[in-house]
Coordinates of C-alpha atoms in Angstrom, one line a residue:
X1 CA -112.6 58.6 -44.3
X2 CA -114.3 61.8 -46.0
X3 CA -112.3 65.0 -44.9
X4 CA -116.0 66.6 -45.7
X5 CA -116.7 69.5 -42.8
X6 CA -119.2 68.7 -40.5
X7 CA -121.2 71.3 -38.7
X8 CA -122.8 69.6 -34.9
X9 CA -125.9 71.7 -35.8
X10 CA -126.9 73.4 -38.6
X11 CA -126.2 77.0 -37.7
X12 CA -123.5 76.7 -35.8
X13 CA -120.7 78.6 -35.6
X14 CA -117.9 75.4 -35.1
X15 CA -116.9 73.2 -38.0
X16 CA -115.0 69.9 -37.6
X17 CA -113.9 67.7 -39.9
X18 CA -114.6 64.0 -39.3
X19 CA -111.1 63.3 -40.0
X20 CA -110.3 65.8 -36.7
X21 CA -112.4 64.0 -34.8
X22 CA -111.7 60.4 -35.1
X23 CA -108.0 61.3 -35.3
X24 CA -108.4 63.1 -31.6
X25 CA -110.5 59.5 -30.3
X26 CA -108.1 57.1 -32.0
X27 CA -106.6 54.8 -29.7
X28 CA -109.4 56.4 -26.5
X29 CA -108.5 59.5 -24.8
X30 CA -107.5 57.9 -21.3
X31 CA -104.2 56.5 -20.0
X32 CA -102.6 55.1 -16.6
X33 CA -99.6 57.1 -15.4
X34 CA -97.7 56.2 -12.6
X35 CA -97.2 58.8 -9.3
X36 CA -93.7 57.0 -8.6
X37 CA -90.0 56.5 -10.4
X38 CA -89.5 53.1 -12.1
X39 CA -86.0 53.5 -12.9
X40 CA -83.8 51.4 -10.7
X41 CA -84.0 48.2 -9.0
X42 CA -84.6 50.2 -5.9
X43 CA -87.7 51.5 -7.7
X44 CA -89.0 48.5 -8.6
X45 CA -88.9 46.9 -5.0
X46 CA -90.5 49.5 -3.4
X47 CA -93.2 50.2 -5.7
X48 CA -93.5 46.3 -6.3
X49 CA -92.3 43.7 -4.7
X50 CA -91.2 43.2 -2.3
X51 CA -91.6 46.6 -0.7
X52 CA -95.6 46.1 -1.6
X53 CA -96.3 43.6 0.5
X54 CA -95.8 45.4 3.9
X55 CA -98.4 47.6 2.4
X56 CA -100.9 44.9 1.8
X57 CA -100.0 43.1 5.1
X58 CA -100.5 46.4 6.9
X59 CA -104.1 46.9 4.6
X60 CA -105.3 43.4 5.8
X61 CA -104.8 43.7 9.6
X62 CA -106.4 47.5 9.3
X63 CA -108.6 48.0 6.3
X64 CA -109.6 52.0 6.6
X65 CA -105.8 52.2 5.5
X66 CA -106.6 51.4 2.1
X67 CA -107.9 55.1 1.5
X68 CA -104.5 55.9 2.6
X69 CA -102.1 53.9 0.3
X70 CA -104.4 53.2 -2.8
X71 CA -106.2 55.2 -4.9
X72 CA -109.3 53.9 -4.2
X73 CA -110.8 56.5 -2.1
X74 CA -110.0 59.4 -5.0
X75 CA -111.1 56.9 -7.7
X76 CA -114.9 57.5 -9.4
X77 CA -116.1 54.5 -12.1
X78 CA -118.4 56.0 -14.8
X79 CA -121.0 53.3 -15.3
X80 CA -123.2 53.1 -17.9
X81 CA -125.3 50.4 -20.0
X82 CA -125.5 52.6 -23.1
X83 CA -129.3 52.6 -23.5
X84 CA -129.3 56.7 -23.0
X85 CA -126.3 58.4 -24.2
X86 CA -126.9 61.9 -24.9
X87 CA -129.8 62.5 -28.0
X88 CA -128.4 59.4 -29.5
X89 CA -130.4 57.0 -27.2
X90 CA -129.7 53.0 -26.9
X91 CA -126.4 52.2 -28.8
X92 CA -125.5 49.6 -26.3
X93 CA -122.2 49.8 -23.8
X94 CA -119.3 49.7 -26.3
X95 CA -120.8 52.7 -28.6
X96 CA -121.4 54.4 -25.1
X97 CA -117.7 53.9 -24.1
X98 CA -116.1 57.2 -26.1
X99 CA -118.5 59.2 -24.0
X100 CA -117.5 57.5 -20.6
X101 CA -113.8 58.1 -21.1
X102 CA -114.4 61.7 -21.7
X103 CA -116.2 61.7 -18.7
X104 CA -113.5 60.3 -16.7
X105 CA -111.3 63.1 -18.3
X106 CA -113.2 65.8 -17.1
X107 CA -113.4 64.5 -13.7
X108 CA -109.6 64.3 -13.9
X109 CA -109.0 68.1 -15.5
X110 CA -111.7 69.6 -13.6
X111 CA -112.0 68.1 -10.3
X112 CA -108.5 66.4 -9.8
X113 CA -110.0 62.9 -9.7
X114 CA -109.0 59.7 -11.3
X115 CA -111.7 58.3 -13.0
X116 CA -112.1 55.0 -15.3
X117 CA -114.9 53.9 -17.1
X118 CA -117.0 50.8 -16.7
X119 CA -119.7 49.9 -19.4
X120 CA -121.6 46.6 -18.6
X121 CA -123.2 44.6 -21.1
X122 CA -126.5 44.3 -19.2
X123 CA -129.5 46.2 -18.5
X124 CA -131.0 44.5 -15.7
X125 CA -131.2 46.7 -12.5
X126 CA -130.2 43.1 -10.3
X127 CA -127.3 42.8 -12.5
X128 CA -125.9 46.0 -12.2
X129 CA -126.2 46.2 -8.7
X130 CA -124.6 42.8 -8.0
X131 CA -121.5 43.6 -10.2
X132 CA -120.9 46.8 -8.6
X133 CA -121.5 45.4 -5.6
X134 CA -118.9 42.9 -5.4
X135 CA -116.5 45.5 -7.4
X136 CA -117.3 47.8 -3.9
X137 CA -113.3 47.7 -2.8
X138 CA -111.7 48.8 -6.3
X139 CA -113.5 52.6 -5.9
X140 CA -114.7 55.0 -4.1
X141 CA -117.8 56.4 -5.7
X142 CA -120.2 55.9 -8.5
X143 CA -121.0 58.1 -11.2
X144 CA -124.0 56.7 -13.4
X145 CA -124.6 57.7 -16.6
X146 CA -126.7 57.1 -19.6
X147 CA -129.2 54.7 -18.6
X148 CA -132.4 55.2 -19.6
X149 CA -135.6 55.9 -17.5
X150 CA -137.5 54.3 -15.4
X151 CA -134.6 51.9 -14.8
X152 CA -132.2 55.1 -13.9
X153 CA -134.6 56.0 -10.6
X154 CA -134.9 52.4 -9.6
X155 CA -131.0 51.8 -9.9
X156 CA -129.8 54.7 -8.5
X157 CA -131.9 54.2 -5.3
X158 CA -130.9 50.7 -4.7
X159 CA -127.5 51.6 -5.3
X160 CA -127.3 54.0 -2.8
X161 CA -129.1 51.9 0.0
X162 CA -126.3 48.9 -1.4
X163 CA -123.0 50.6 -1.7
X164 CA -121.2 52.2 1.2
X165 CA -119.9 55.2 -0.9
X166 CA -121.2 58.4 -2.9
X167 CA -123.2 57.3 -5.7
X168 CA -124.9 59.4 -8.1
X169 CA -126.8 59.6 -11.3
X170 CA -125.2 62.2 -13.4
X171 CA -128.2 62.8 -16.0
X172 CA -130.7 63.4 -13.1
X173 CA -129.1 65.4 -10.4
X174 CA -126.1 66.7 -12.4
X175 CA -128.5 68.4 -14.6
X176 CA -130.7 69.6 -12.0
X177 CA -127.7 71.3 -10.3
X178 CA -126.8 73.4 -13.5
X179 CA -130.4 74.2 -14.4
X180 CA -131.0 75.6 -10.9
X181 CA -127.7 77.6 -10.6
X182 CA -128.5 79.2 -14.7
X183 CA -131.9 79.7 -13.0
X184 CA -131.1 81.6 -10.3
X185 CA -128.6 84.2 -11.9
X186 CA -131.2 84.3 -15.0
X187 CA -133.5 85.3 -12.6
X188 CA -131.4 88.4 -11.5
X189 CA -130.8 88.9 -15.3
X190 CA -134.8 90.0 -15.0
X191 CA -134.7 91.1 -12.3
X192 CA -137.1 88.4 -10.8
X193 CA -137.4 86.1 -8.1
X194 CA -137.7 82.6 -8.7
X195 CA -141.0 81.8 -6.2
X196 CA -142.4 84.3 -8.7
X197 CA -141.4 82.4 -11.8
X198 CA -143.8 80.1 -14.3
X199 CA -141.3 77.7 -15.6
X200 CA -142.2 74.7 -18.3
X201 CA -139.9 72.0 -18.2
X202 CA -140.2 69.5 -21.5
X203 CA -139.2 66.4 -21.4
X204 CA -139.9 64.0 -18.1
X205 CA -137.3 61.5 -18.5
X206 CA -134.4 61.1 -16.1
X207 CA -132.9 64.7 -16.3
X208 CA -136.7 66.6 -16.6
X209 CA -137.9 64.6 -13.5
X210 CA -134.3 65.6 -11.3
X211 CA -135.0 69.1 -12.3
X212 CA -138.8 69.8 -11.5
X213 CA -137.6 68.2 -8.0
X214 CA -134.7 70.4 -7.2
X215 CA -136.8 73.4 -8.6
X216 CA -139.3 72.7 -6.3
X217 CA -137.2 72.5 -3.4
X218 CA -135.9 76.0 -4.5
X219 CA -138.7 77.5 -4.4
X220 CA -140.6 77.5 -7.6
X221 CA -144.1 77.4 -7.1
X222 CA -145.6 77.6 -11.0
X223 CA -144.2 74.5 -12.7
X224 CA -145.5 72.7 -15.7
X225 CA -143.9 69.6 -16.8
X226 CA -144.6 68.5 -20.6
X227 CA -143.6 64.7 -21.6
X228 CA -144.4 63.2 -25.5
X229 CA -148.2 62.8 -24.3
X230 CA -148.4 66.4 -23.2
X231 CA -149.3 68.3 -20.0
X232 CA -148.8 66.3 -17.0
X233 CA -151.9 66.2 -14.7
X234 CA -154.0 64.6 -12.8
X235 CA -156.9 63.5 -15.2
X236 CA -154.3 61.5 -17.2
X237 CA -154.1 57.4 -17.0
X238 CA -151.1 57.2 -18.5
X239 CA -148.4 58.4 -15.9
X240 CA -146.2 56.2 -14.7
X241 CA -145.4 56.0 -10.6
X242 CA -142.8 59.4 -10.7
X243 CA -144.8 61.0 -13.0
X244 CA -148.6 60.9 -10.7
X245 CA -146.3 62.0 -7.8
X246 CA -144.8 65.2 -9.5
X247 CA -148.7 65.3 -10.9
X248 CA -149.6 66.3 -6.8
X249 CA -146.8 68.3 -6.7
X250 CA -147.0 70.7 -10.4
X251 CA -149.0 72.6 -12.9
X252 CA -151.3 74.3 -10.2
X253 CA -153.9 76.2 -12.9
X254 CA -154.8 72.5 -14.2
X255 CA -153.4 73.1 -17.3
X256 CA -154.4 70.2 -20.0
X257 CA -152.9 70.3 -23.6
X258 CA -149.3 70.0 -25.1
X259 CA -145.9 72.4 -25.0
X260 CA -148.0 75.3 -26.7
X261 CA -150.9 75.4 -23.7
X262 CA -148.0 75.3 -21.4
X263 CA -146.1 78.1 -22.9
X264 CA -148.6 80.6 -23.2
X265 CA -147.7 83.5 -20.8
X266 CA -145.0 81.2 -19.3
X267 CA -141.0 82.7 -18.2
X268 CA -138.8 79.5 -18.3
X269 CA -139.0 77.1 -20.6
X270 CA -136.3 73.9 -20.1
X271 CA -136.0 71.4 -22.4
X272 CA -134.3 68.2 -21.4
X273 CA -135.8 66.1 -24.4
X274 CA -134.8 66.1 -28.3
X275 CA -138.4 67.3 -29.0
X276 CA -138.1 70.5 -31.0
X277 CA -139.8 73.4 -30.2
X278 CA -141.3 75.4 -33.1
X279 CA -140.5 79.5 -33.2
X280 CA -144.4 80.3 -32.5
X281 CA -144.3 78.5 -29.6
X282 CA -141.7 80.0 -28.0
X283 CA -143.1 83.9 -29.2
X284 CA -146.1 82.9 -26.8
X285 CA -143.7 83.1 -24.0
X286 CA -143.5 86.8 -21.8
X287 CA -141.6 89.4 -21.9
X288 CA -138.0 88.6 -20.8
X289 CA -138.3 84.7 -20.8
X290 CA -136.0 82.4 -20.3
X291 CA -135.1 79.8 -22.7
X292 CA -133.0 77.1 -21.2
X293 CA -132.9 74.1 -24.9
X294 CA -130.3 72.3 -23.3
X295 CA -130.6 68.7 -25.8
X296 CA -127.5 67.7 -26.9
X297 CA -126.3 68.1 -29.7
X298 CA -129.3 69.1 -31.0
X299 CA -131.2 72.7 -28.7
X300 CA -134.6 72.1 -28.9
X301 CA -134.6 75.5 -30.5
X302 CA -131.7 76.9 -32.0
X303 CA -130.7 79.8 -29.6
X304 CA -130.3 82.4 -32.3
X305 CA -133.9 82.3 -33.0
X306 CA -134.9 81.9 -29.3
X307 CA -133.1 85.3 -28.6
X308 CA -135.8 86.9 -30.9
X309 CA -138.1 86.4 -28.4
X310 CA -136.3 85.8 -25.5
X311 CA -134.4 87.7 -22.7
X312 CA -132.0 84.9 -22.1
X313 CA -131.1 82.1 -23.9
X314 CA -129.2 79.0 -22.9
X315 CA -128.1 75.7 -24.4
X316 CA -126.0 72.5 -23.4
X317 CA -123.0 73.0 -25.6
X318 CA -119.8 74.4 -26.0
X319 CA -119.8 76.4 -28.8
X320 CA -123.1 78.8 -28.0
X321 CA -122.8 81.5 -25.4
X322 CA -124.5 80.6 -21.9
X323 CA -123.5 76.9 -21.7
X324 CA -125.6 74.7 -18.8
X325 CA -123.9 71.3 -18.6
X326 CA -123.5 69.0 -16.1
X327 CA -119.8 69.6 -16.7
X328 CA -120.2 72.6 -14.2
X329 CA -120.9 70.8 -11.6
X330 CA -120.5 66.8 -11.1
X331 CA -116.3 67.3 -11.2
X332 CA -117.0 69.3 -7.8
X333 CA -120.2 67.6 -6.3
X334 CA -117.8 64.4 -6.3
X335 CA -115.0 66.0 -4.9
X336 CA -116.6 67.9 -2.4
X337 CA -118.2 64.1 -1.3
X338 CA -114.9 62.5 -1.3
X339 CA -112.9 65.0 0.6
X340 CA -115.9 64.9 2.8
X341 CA -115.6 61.2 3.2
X342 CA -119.5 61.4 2.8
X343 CA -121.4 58.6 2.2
X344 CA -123.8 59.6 0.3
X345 CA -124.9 63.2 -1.6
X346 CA -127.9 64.1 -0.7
X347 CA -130.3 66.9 -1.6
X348 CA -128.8 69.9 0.5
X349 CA -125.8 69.1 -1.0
X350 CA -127.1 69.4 -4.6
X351 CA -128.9 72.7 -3.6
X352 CA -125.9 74.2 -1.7
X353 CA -123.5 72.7 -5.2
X354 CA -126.0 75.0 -7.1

C-alpha cells in the first residue's frame, strides 16, 4: 500500500498517509470487554453458570429487571443500510460499517454508552422495521444513520410509532441540533438575533430538511431552502410531499432561481449537500455573514476563502476551526433519553439539546 500523503481536502492543513489510516482501522476499531473478573472457578460460576441462571429466572418472572442486570437499557445499535454515508453516497452496508463502528466509539468516549453497530443488507423500509423489531429486547435505543432520503423520513417515523424505545435519525435531527446551537452563538458573534436573520440552507435531503424545521421552531422567520433544482417554492411541480410542506412554510419574498438568487443579500448560508458553492456567490452575501459548509469531507466552500467574505465561518470537520458535527450532540441527546428512561426524543428535547 502507497505510503503517498494524502491531504482530506486540498488546502488543508492535516496530512495522513494511507498507510496511517488503514493501519489505525485494521482489524475494526471496537471490542467487548468484560465489567467482571474471570479468573477463578468462583468467577466463572457467578458470571456464568450456574450463578446466571437465578438472574434469568428472576428476569422471566419480572421483565423491567432486565434494565437492571443487562446492558440492554445503556446499549444504542447504529443502523444503517449504507445507501448515504457521508459525501460518499450508496456504498452498500459492509463499506458503510467503518463509519458505524466509529460511531459506536464516540457514543462510548463521549457519552459513556455501549454501542454496537448493525448494518443490514436491505433497503426496504418493511424490512428494516421488522428486523429491528423483533431485535426490540437486545437494546435500548436506535440510532439511524446513513440512509438516504425519502426513505430516512418514512423509516424513522414508523420506527418510532413501532419500537418502545428512543429512536432517532442521526443525519436529520443530529445535524439540526448542531446547526441551531453554531446558529445561535454566531448570531451573538454579530451581534444579531436570529428572528432577524435571512438564512439559505442548500441541500434538502435528510439533514437540510431536519434543519429548516428546527430553525423554524427557533424562530427564524427568512428561510430559503435550495435543492439540485433550485429555489424551493410554490410554483414548482417537482417537489416531493416534505418538500411542498416546507414550500408553505419558507422563502416568504417568493424567491424563484438557484443558490445565487438566494444568496443575494442573505446572512446564513448552510450547506448540507456536496454541491460547491463558487467564491462570487458567496461575496453576494452581507456584511458579517455566516457561512456554515458543513459537507463532509468535502466544505462546500473551503473556509479560507469564505472568511474573505464572511464574518464567521464554519465547517463539519476536525481539522478547521469552528467544527459543527453531529458529534456535539447525539452522544448526549441519547444519554440524556436513556437516563430519562424516555421513550421517545422529541422536538423540545432537540431544541433544549441545542
Amino acid at each position: 500500500m502507497s505510503e503517498k500523503a494524502v491531504e482530506a481536502q486540498p488546502g488543508a492543513g492535516v496530512e495522513l498517509s494511507r498507510e496511517e489510516i488503514f493501519a489505525a482501522h485494521l482489524g475494526g476499531k471496537l471490542s467487548v470487554e468484560t465489567r467482571l473478573p474471570l479468573l477463578s472457578k468462583r468467577d466463572l460460576s457467578i458470571a456464568y453458570t450456574p450463578g446466571v441462571a437465578e438472574v434469568s429466572r428472576a428476569i422471566a418472572e419480572e421483565p423491567g429487571l432486565v434494565d437492571s442486570y443487562t446492558w440492554t437499557k445503556r446499549l444504542v445499535v447504529v443502523v444503517s443500510d449504507g445507501t448515504a454515508v457521508l459525501g460518499l453516497g450508496d456504498v452498500g452496508p459492509r463499506a458503510s460499517l467503518p463509519v458505524m463502528e466509529g460511531k459506536s466509539a464516540l457514543f462510548k468516549t463521549f457519552g459513556g454508552l455501549d454501542s454496537i453497530p448493525l448494518v443490514l443488507d436491505t433497503t426496504d423500509v418493511d424490512e428494516i422495521i421488522e428486523t429491528l423489531v423483533r431485535l426490540r429486547p437486545s437494546f435500548g435505543a436506535v440510532n439511524l444513520e446513513d440512509i438516504s432520503a425519502p426513505r430516512c423520513f418514512e423509516l424513522e417515523a414508523r420506527l418510532i410509532e413501532a419500537l418502545d424505545c428512543p429512536v432517532m435519525h442521526d443525519d436529520q435531527h443530529g445535524t439540526a441540533v448542531v446547526v441551531l446551537a453554531a446558529l445561535l452563538n454566531a448570531a451573538q458573534v454579530v451581534q444579531r438575533e436570529i428572528a432577524g436573520l435571512k438564512v439559505v440552507i442548500s441541500g434538502v435531503g435528510a439533514a437540510g430538511v431536519a434543519v429548516a424545521k428546527i430553525l423554524l421552531a427557533a424562530g427564524v422567520q427568512d428561510l430559503v431552502l435550495v435543492d439540485s433544482r433550485g429555489i424551493i417554492h410554490h410554483g414548482r411541480e417537482d417537489l416531493t410531499a416534505v418538500k411542498t410542506d416546507l414550500a408553505g412554510q419558507s422563502n416568504p419574498q417568493g424567491l424563484t432561481g438557484g443558490l445565487a438568487e438566494a444568496l443575494r443579500g442573505a446572512d446564513v448560508f448552510v450547506g448540507v449537500s456536496s454541491a460547491q458553492v463558487p467564491e462570487a456567490e458567496i461575496a453576494l452575501m452581507s456584511d458579517d455573514a455566516i457561512v456554515f459548509a458543513l459537507s463532509n469531507p468535502t466544505p462546500e466552500i473551503h473556509p479560507e476563502i469564505a472568511a474573505k467574505h464572511c464574518r464567521v465561518v464554519a465547517t463539519g470537520r476536525s481539522d478547521f476551526p469552528n467544527q459543527i458535527n453531529n458529534v456535539l450532540a447525539f452522544p448526549g441527546i441519547f444519554k440524556g433519553a436513556l437516563d430519562a428512561a424516555a421513550l421517545r426524543i422529541t422536538e423540545p428535547m432537540k431544541l433544549a439539546a441545542a
